[in-house]
Coordinates of C-alpha atoms in Angstrom, one line a residue:
E1 CA 33.7 -3.0 3.6
V2 CA 35.3 -0.2 4.0
S3 CA 37.2 1.0 7.1
D4 CA 36.0 3.7 9.3
E5 CA 39.3 5.7 8.9
T6 CA 38.4 5.8 5.1
W7 CA 34.9 7.4 6.4
Q8 CA 36.7 9.5 8.2
H9 CA 38.9 11.0 5.7
F10 CA 36.0 10.9 3.5
R11 CA 33.7 13.4 5.7
K12 CA 37.3 15.9 5.6
S13 CA 36.9 16.1 1.8
V14 CA 33.4 16.1 1.5
K15 CA 32.9 19.0 4.3
A16 CA 35.5 20.6 2.7
L17 CA 33.4 21.5 -0.7
N18 CA 30.7 22.4 1.6
E19 CA 30.0 21.9 4.7
D20 CA 26.3 21.8 4.2
N21 CA 26.8 18.8 2.5
V22 CA 25.2 15.6 3.8
I23 CA 26.7 12.5 4.1
I24 CA 23.6 9.7 4.5
G25 CA 25.2 6.2 5.2
E26 CA 23.6 2.7 4.6
I27 CA 23.4 0.8 7.4
W28 CA 20.8 -2.0 8.5
S29 CA 21.3 -2.4 11.9
D30 CA 22.7 -0.4 14.9
A31 CA 24.5 2.9 13.5
A32 CA 25.6 4.3 17.0
N33 CA 29.5 4.7 16.1
Y34 CA 28.9 6.0 12.6
L35 CA 26.8 9.1 14.2
L36 CA 29.3 10.7 16.4
G37 CA 30.2 13.7 13.7
D38 CA 33.5 11.8 12.1
M39 CA 31.5 10.0 9.7
Y40 CA 27.7 10.0 8.7
D41 CA 25.3 12.5 9.0
S42 CA 22.5 10.3 8.9
V43 CA 21.6 6.6 7.6
M44 CA 18.8 4.6 5.7
N45 CA 17.0 3.9 9.1
Y46 CA 16.2 0.1 8.9
V47 CA 16.2 -0.4 12.1
F48 CA 13.1 2.6 12.4
R49 CA 11.4 0.5 9.5
N50 CA 12.0 -2.8 12.0
A51 CA 10.2 -1.1 14.7
V52 CA 7.1 0.0 12.4
I53 CA 6.5 -3.3 10.5
S54 CA 6.8 -5.0 14.2
F55 CA 4.1 -3.5 15.4
V56 CA 1.6 -2.7 12.4
R57 CA 2.1 -6.1 10.5
D58 CA 3.7 -8.3 13.6
G59 CA 1.3 -7.3 16.4
D60 CA 4.3 -6.9 18.7
L61 CA 3.8 -3.5 20.5
T62 CA 6.5 -4.3 23.0
N63 CA 9.2 -5.0 20.4
A64 CA 8.6 -1.6 18.5
V65 CA 9.0 0.8 21.4
N66 CA 11.9 -0.5 22.7
T67 CA 13.4 -0.4 19.5
L68 CA 12.5 3.3 18.9
E69 CA 13.6 4.1 22.7
R70 CA 17.2 2.4 21.6
L71 CA 17.5 4.1 18.8
R72 CA 16.3 8.1 20.2
E73 CA 18.4 7.1 23.1
R74 CA 21.5 5.9 21.8
Y75 CA 21.8 7.7 18.9
P76 CA 23.1 11.8 18.9
K77 CA 20.3 14.2 18.9
E78 CA 21.4 15.8 15.4
A79 CA 21.6 12.7 14.2
F80 CA 18.3 11.0 15.6
Y81 CA 16.2 14.4 13.7
A82 CA 17.9 13.9 10.3
M83 CA 17.3 9.8 9.9
M84 CA 16.2 8.6 6.8
N85 CA 13.4 7.0 8.3
L86 CA 12.2 4.3 5.6
V87 CA 9.9 1.5 5.1
D88 CA 11.3 0.0 2.0
S89 CA 13.7 0.6 -0.3
H90 CA 15.6 -0.6 -3.9
D91 CA 16.4 -3.3 -1.5
T92 CA 13.3 -4.7 -0.2
T93 CA 10.3 -5.9 -0.9
R94 CA 7.7 -2.8 -1.2
V95 CA 6.0 -2.0 2.0
L96 CA 2.6 -3.2 0.5
S97 CA 3.7 -6.2 0.1
Y98 CA 5.6 -6.8 2.7
L99 CA 2.9 -6.2 4.7
D100 CA 0.7 -8.8 2.9
G101 CA 3.0 -11.3 4.0
I102 CA 6.1 -11.1 1.2
D103 CA 9.1 -11.4 2.6
D104 CA 12.7 -9.6 1.7
D105 CA 14.3 -13.0 1.0
R106 CA 12.3 -14.4 -2.4
N107 CA 12.5 -17.3 -1.3
Q108 CA 8.5 -17.1 -1.9
K109 CA 8.4 -19.0 -5.2
D110 CA 4.0 -19.2 -6.1
I111 CA 3.9 -16.2 -8.7
D112 CA 1.7 -14.3 -6.6
S113 CA 4.4 -13.9 -3.9
A114 CA 7.2 -13.4 -7.0
I115 CA 5.4 -10.9 -8.7
P116 CA 2.1 -9.5 -6.8
T117 CA -0.7 -7.2 -7.6
Y118 CA -2.6 -4.7 -6.7
E119 CA -5.2 -6.5 -7.1
K120 CA -4.6 -9.7 -5.5
T121 CA -3.0 -8.1 -2.4
S122 CA -5.0 -8.3 0.7
D123 CA -7.2 -5.4 1.8
G124 CA -6.1 -5.8 5.4
A125 CA -2.5 -5.0 4.1
K126 CA -3.9 -1.6 2.1
Q127 CA -5.4 -0.6 5.1
K128 CA -2.3 -1.5 7.3
Q129 CA -0.8 0.8 5.2
Y130 CA -2.5 4.3 6.5
L131 CA -0.6 3.3 10.1
V132 CA 2.6 2.8 8.7
A133 CA 2.5 6.3 7.0
L134 CA 1.3 8.0 10.1
L135 CA 3.9 6.4 12.0
Q136 CA 6.7 7.5 9.7
F137 CA 5.5 11.3 9.0
T138 CA 5.0 12.1 13.2
Y139 CA 8.3 10.3 14.4
A140 CA 11.4 12.3 14.6
G141 CA 14.0 11.7 11.8
A142 CA 12.7 12.6 8.0
P143 CA 10.1 10.2 6.7
T144 CA 11.8 8.7 3.4
V145 CA 8.6 7.4 1.1
Y146 CA 10.1 4.9 -1.4
Y147 CA 8.7 6.4 -5.3
G148 CA 5.1 4.8 -5.5
D149 CA 4.3 4.1 -2.1
E150 CA 2.0 7.0 -1.9
I151 CA -0.2 5.4 -4.7
G152 CA 0.3 1.5 -3.2
M153 CA 2.2 0.3 -5.9
V154 CA 3.4 -3.5 -4.8
G155 CA 6.7 -5.4 -5.4
S156 CA 8.7 -8.3 -4.1
D157 CA 12.2 -7.7 -3.2
D158 CA 15.0 -6.2 -5.9
P159 CA 14.1 -6.3 -8.7
D160 CA 10.4 -6.7 -8.9
D161 CA 10.8 -3.3 -6.0
R162 CA 11.8 -1.3 -9.1
R163 CA 8.6 -1.5 -11.3
A164 CA 8.2 2.0 -13.6
F165 CA 5.8 4.7 -12.0
E166 CA 2.2 3.8 -12.0
W167 CA 0.9 6.9 -13.5
G168 CA -3.2 7.5 -13.2
Q169 CA -3.2 3.8 -11.8
G170 CA -2.9 4.8 -7.7
N171 CA -5.1 4.3 -4.9
E172 CA -6.7 8.0 -4.7
Q173 CA -7.2 7.5 -1.0
L174 CA -4.3 6.8 -0.3
V175 CA -2.6 9.5 -2.5
N176 CA -4.8 12.4 -0.5
Y177 CA -3.7 10.9 2.8
Y178 CA -0.3 10.8 2.5
A179 CA -0.7 14.4 0.8
K180 CA -2.2 15.0 4.0
L181 CA 0.2 13.8 6.9
A182 CA 2.8 15.8 4.3
N183 CA 0.6 18.7 5.3
I184 CA 0.1 18.2 8.5
R185 CA 4.0 17.6 9.1
K186 CA 4.6 20.9 7.3
N187 CA 2.4 22.8 9.5
Y188 CA 3.3 21.8 12.8
K189 CA 7.0 22.2 13.6
A190 CA 6.5 19.8 16.2
L191 CA 6.7 17.1 14.1
R192 CA 9.9 17.9 12.9
T193 CA 11.7 19.2 15.6
G194 CA 9.8 18.6 18.9
S195 CA 10.4 16.1 21.8
V196 CA 9.4 12.7 21.6
A197 CA 7.9 11.1 24.3
P198 CA 6.4 7.8 24.7
I199 CA 3.2 7.3 26.0
T200 CA 2.8 4.1 28.4
T201 CA -0.3 2.0 27.1
D202 CA -2.1 -0.6 28.6
N203 CA -3.4 -2.0 25.1
A204 CA -1.2 -4.3 22.9
A205 CA -3.3 -2.9 20.1
V206 CA -2.0 1.0 20.9
L207 CA 1.5 2.7 20.1
G208 CA 1.8 6.3 21.0
Y209 CA 4.5 9.2 22.2
V210 CA 4.2 12.8 22.2
R211 CA 5.5 15.6 19.9
S212 CA 5.9 18.8 21.5
D213 CA 7.5 22.2 21.1
E214 CA 7.5 25.4 22.4
D215 CA 4.5 25.9 20.0
D216 CA 2.4 22.9 19.8
T217 CA 1.9 19.7 21.5
L218 CA 0.6 16.5 19.3
V219 CA -0.5 13.0 20.5
V220 CA -0.2 10.9 17.9
L221 CA -2.2 6.8 18.8
G222 CA -2.0 4.7 16.3
N223 CA -4.4 1.2 16.5
N224 CA -3.0 -1.9 14.6
G225 CA -6.1 -4.0 15.5
N226 CA -9.1 -4.8 12.8
E227 CA -11.5 -2.9 14.7
A228 CA -11.7 0.5 16.0
L229 CA -11.3 0.7 19.6
T230 CA -12.1 3.7 22.4
Y231 CA -9.0 4.1 24.5
T232 CA -9.0 6.0 27.9
L233 CA -6.0 8.9 27.5
D234 CA -4.9 9.8 31.0
L235 CA -4.0 13.6 30.2
A236 CA -2.4 14.3 33.3
E237 CA -0.2 11.5 33.3
I238 CA 1.5 13.0 30.1
G239 CA 1.1 16.4 30.9
L240 CA -1.8 17.8 28.8
A241 CA -3.8 20.3 30.1
S242 CA -7.9 19.7 31.1
G243 CA -10.5 22.6 30.4
V244 CA -9.7 22.6 27.0
T245 CA -10.7 21.0 23.1
Y246 CA -8.7 18.2 21.5
T247 CA -9.2 17.8 17.7
D248 CA -8.1 15.2 16.0
L249 CA -6.2 16.5 12.9
I250 CA -6.6 13.2 10.7
N251 CA -10.7 12.5 10.6
G252 CA -11.7 16.1 12.2
T253 CA -13.2 14.5 15.6
V254 CA -13.2 17.0 18.3
Y255 CA -13.3 15.8 22.4
E256 CA -14.6 18.4 24.8
V257 CA -12.3 18.2 27.8
S258 CA -14.2 19.4 31.2
A259 CA -11.9 21.2 33.6
D260 CA -12.3 18.7 36.2
A261 CA -11.2 15.7 33.9
S262 CA -8.5 14.5 34.2
T263 CA -8.8 11.6 31.1
V264 CA -10.6 11.2 27.9
D265 CA -11.9 8.6 25.6
I266 CA -10.6 8.9 21.8
V267 CA -11.4 6.6 19.2
I268 CA -8.9 5.1 17.0
P269 CA -10.0 3.8 13.5
A270 CA -8.8 -0.1 12.8
N271 CA -5.3 -0.2 11.5
S272 CA -5.0 3.5 11.5
G273 CA -4.6 6.4 14.1
I274 CA -4.9 10.0 14.9
I275 CA -2.9 13.0 15.8
L276 CA -4.7 15.3 18.2
T277 CA -3.7 19.3 19.5
T278 CA -5.7 22.3 20.5
N279 CA -4.8 24.1 18.2
A280 CA -6.1 22.7 15.2
K281 CA -4.6 24.6 11.7
E282 CA -6.2 24.0 8.5
I283 CA -4.9 21.3 6.5
T284 CA -5.5 21.7 2.7
V285 CA -4.5 19.0 -0.2
D286 CA -4.2 19.9 -3.5
E287 CA -6.3 17.0 -5.2
G288 CA -5.4 18.6 -8.5
A289 CA -2.0 18.7 -8.3
L290 CA -2.5 14.8 -7.4
A291 CA -4.3 13.5 -10.2
P292 CA -1.5 12.4 -12.1
A293 CA -0.9 10.1 -9.7
F294 CA -4.5 8.2 -9.8
D295 CA -6.8 10.0 -12.8
A296 CA -6.6 7.1 -15.2
S297 CA -6.4 10.2 -18.0
Y298 CA -2.7 10.5 -17.2
T299 CA -2.0 6.5 -17.9
L300 CA 0.5 6.3 -20.2
K301 CA -1.4 4.4 -23.1
S302 CA 0.0 1.2 -25.2
D303 CA -1.9 0.7 -28.4
L304 CA -3.3 -2.6 -28.7
S305 CA -2.6 -3.2 -32.1
A306 CA 1.2 -2.5 -31.4
A307 CA 1.7 -4.1 -28.0
G308 CA 1.7 -7.7 -29.2
L309 CA -2.0 -8.4 -28.3
N310 CA -3.0 -12.2 -27.7
V311 CA -6.6 -13.5 -27.8
E312 CA -6.9 -16.9 -26.8
L313 CA -9.8 -19.1 -26.4
D314 CA -9.8 -20.9 -22.7
N315 CA -9.3 -25.0 -23.0
N316 CA -11.8 -24.6 -26.3
S317 CA -14.6 -23.0 -24.3
F318 CA -18.1 -21.5 -25.4
V319 CA -21.0 -20.1 -23.7
Y320 CA -23.9 -21.7 -25.3
D321 CA -27.3 -20.0 -24.7
G322 CA -29.1 -22.6 -26.5
T323 CA -29.0 -21.0 -30.1
A324 CA -25.2 -19.7 -30.3
K325 CA -22.2 -20.2 -29.0
T326 CA -20.0 -17.4 -27.0
P327 CA -15.8 -17.9 -27.4
V328 CA -14.8 -17.9 -23.8
V329 CA -11.0 -16.0 -24.1
T330 CA -8.1 -14.9 -22.1
V331 CA -6.4 -11.2 -23.5
K332 CA -2.9 -10.8 -23.3
V333 CA -0.4 -8.2 -23.9
A334 CA 3.3 -9.2 -24.0
G335 CA 2.5 -12.7 -22.1
K336 CA 0.7 -9.9 -19.3
V337 CA -2.9 -11.8 -18.5
L338 CA -5.1 -7.7 -19.3
T339 CA -8.4 -7.8 -16.9
A340 CA -11.8 -7.4 -18.0
G341 CA -13.5 -4.3 -17.1
K342 CA -10.0 -2.3 -16.5
D343 CA -7.8 -3.0 -19.4
Y344 CA -10.7 -3.9 -22.0
T345 CA -14.0 -4.7 -23.1
I346 CA -15.3 -6.9 -25.2
A347 CA -17.9 -7.7 -27.8
Y348 CA -18.9 -10.3 -29.9
S349 CA -20.3 -10.6 -33.3
D350 CA -21.5 -13.5 -36.1
N351 CA -21.7 -16.1 -33.1
V352 CA -23.3 -18.8 -34.5
N353 CA -23.5 -22.9 -34.3
A354 CA -21.1 -23.6 -36.6
G355 CA -19.1 -21.3 -38.3
T356 CA -17.1 -18.2 -37.7
A357 CA -17.4 -16.2 -34.2
T358 CA -15.6 -13.0 -34.0
V359 CA -14.4 -11.1 -30.7
T360 CA -13.7 -7.5 -30.6
V361 CA -11.3 -6.4 -27.9
I362 CA -11.5 -2.5 -27.3
G363 CA -8.8 -1.1 -25.5
M364 CA -9.6 0.8 -21.8
G365 CA -7.7 2.1 -18.9
R366 CA -3.6 2.5 -20.1
Y367 CA -4.7 0.5 -23.3
I368 CA -6.0 2.0 -26.4
G369 CA -6.9 0.7 -29.6
V370 CA -8.9 -1.8 -30.9
V371 CA -8.4 -5.7 -32.2
T372 CA -10.7 -8.2 -33.6
K373 CA -10.1 -12.5 -33.6
S374 CA -11.8 -14.8 -35.4
F375 CA -12.6 -18.4 -33.9
T376 CA -14.3 -21.3 -36.0
I377 CA -16.9 -22.9 -34.1
G378 CA -18.3 -26.4 -34.8
A379 CA -21.1 -27.6 -34.7
V380 CA -23.1 -28.2 -31.5
Q381 CA -23.9 -31.6 -31.0
I382 CA -26.9 -32.9 -29.1
T383 CA -25.5 -35.4 -26.5
E384 CA -28.4 -37.0 -24.3
A385 CA -32.5 -36.7 -25.3
T386 CA -34.2 -38.2 -22.0
L387 CA -38.3 -38.8 -21.3
D388 CA -39.7 -36.6 -18.7
Q389 CA -40.6 -38.8 -15.9
T390 CA -42.2 -41.1 -19.0
E391 CA -44.8 -38.1 -19.8
Y392 CA -46.6 -37.7 -22.7
I393 CA -49.1 -35.1 -24.2
Y394 CA -52.5 -36.4 -25.4
D395 CA -54.2 -34.7 -27.6
G396 CA -57.4 -36.6 -27.6
S397 CA -56.6 -39.1 -30.5
A398 CA -52.5 -39.3 -29.8
K399 CA -49.9 -39.0 -27.4
T400 CA -46.6 -37.1 -28.0
P401 CA -43.5 -37.6 -25.7
S402 CA -42.5 -34.7 -23.2
V403 CA -38.4 -34.9 -23.7
T404 CA -35.5 -32.9 -22.2
V405 CA -32.6 -32.4 -24.3
K406 CA -29.1 -31.7 -23.3
V407 CA -25.8 -30.9 -24.9
N408 CA -22.8 -31.9 -22.1
G409 CA -25.1 -32.1 -19.5
K410 CA -26.6 -28.2 -20.2

């Protein structure tokens, strides 16, 4: 790598051009030696990532708290508040996929791990991303969102983590949540430059800290469990007042605390968290401005007729309703299997016992255009006709057999 002396000379040159120029280093471990004022101003804070994932995904509260405290105690204050707090990057698995158990090393060779999809990502991982975002936007340092995390993009380690931004295909709720957290941070200076005081909890599912400055005090509590829980917050222990009203900035819940109370019971949602304050400000989100992230009308369209569409008959399969056979097909574009109801709808015509069946694929979502494919259908062969329990219909002069007719067991 590069010697310390080189970085020291580099810093002098950079700052000589403009003293406000910022130098951010790529250091994956403890970077204290680089942050003493003679090399870097900040670093990509992978240690922060490790702490957050340790708590949210792995359930290790002790490791998370100890790691965050070690950063706070070892890094100079100027650098600590300027840390590039990321939870993924172009060199890691995307955070949503990482929460779903896909590691950074690309050693998992199954197709769902090598090329993950949002549809196959677990609901648990999707929910845990809300807690990751909460911690990222409320802790000291600069929350650095890798493009696409805010809409729920997935991806395994490099290069799959560098997919093009998926305009118009994002999770609207998640997009609005990230925007809300950003607006909360913007409205409360304490979340940007205020002090950080960890809360010692008696519940391994709860991580908490207090952010405060001369204007505001905010309590952040995160729950990594799969069930909502009620946590008794000791106000006196963390130096908060009684006889006031606390509001959760995330969901708007109000907690009235009497003057003689020293604790308050707080409900923390599953795999999420709360931000409490006595100074509730109006937090607004311009959903219209966010629409390109989740509104399908902003999706870049591909014309099916020019996109290499392939309609394949599934193992020569047809659905037979007793009078006609309908082809069972898989629709692909450039080898990628499309999803019915999301990428296309399908219509059938001329479905007969024998002859030609026509399949019409109609693009939707990010696909436009109409493509028609015909399949040859062979005649349906009756494979079995059995007498129903020796039953006959007697009309007074003759008996007619009662039979069951089957085609391939149907």
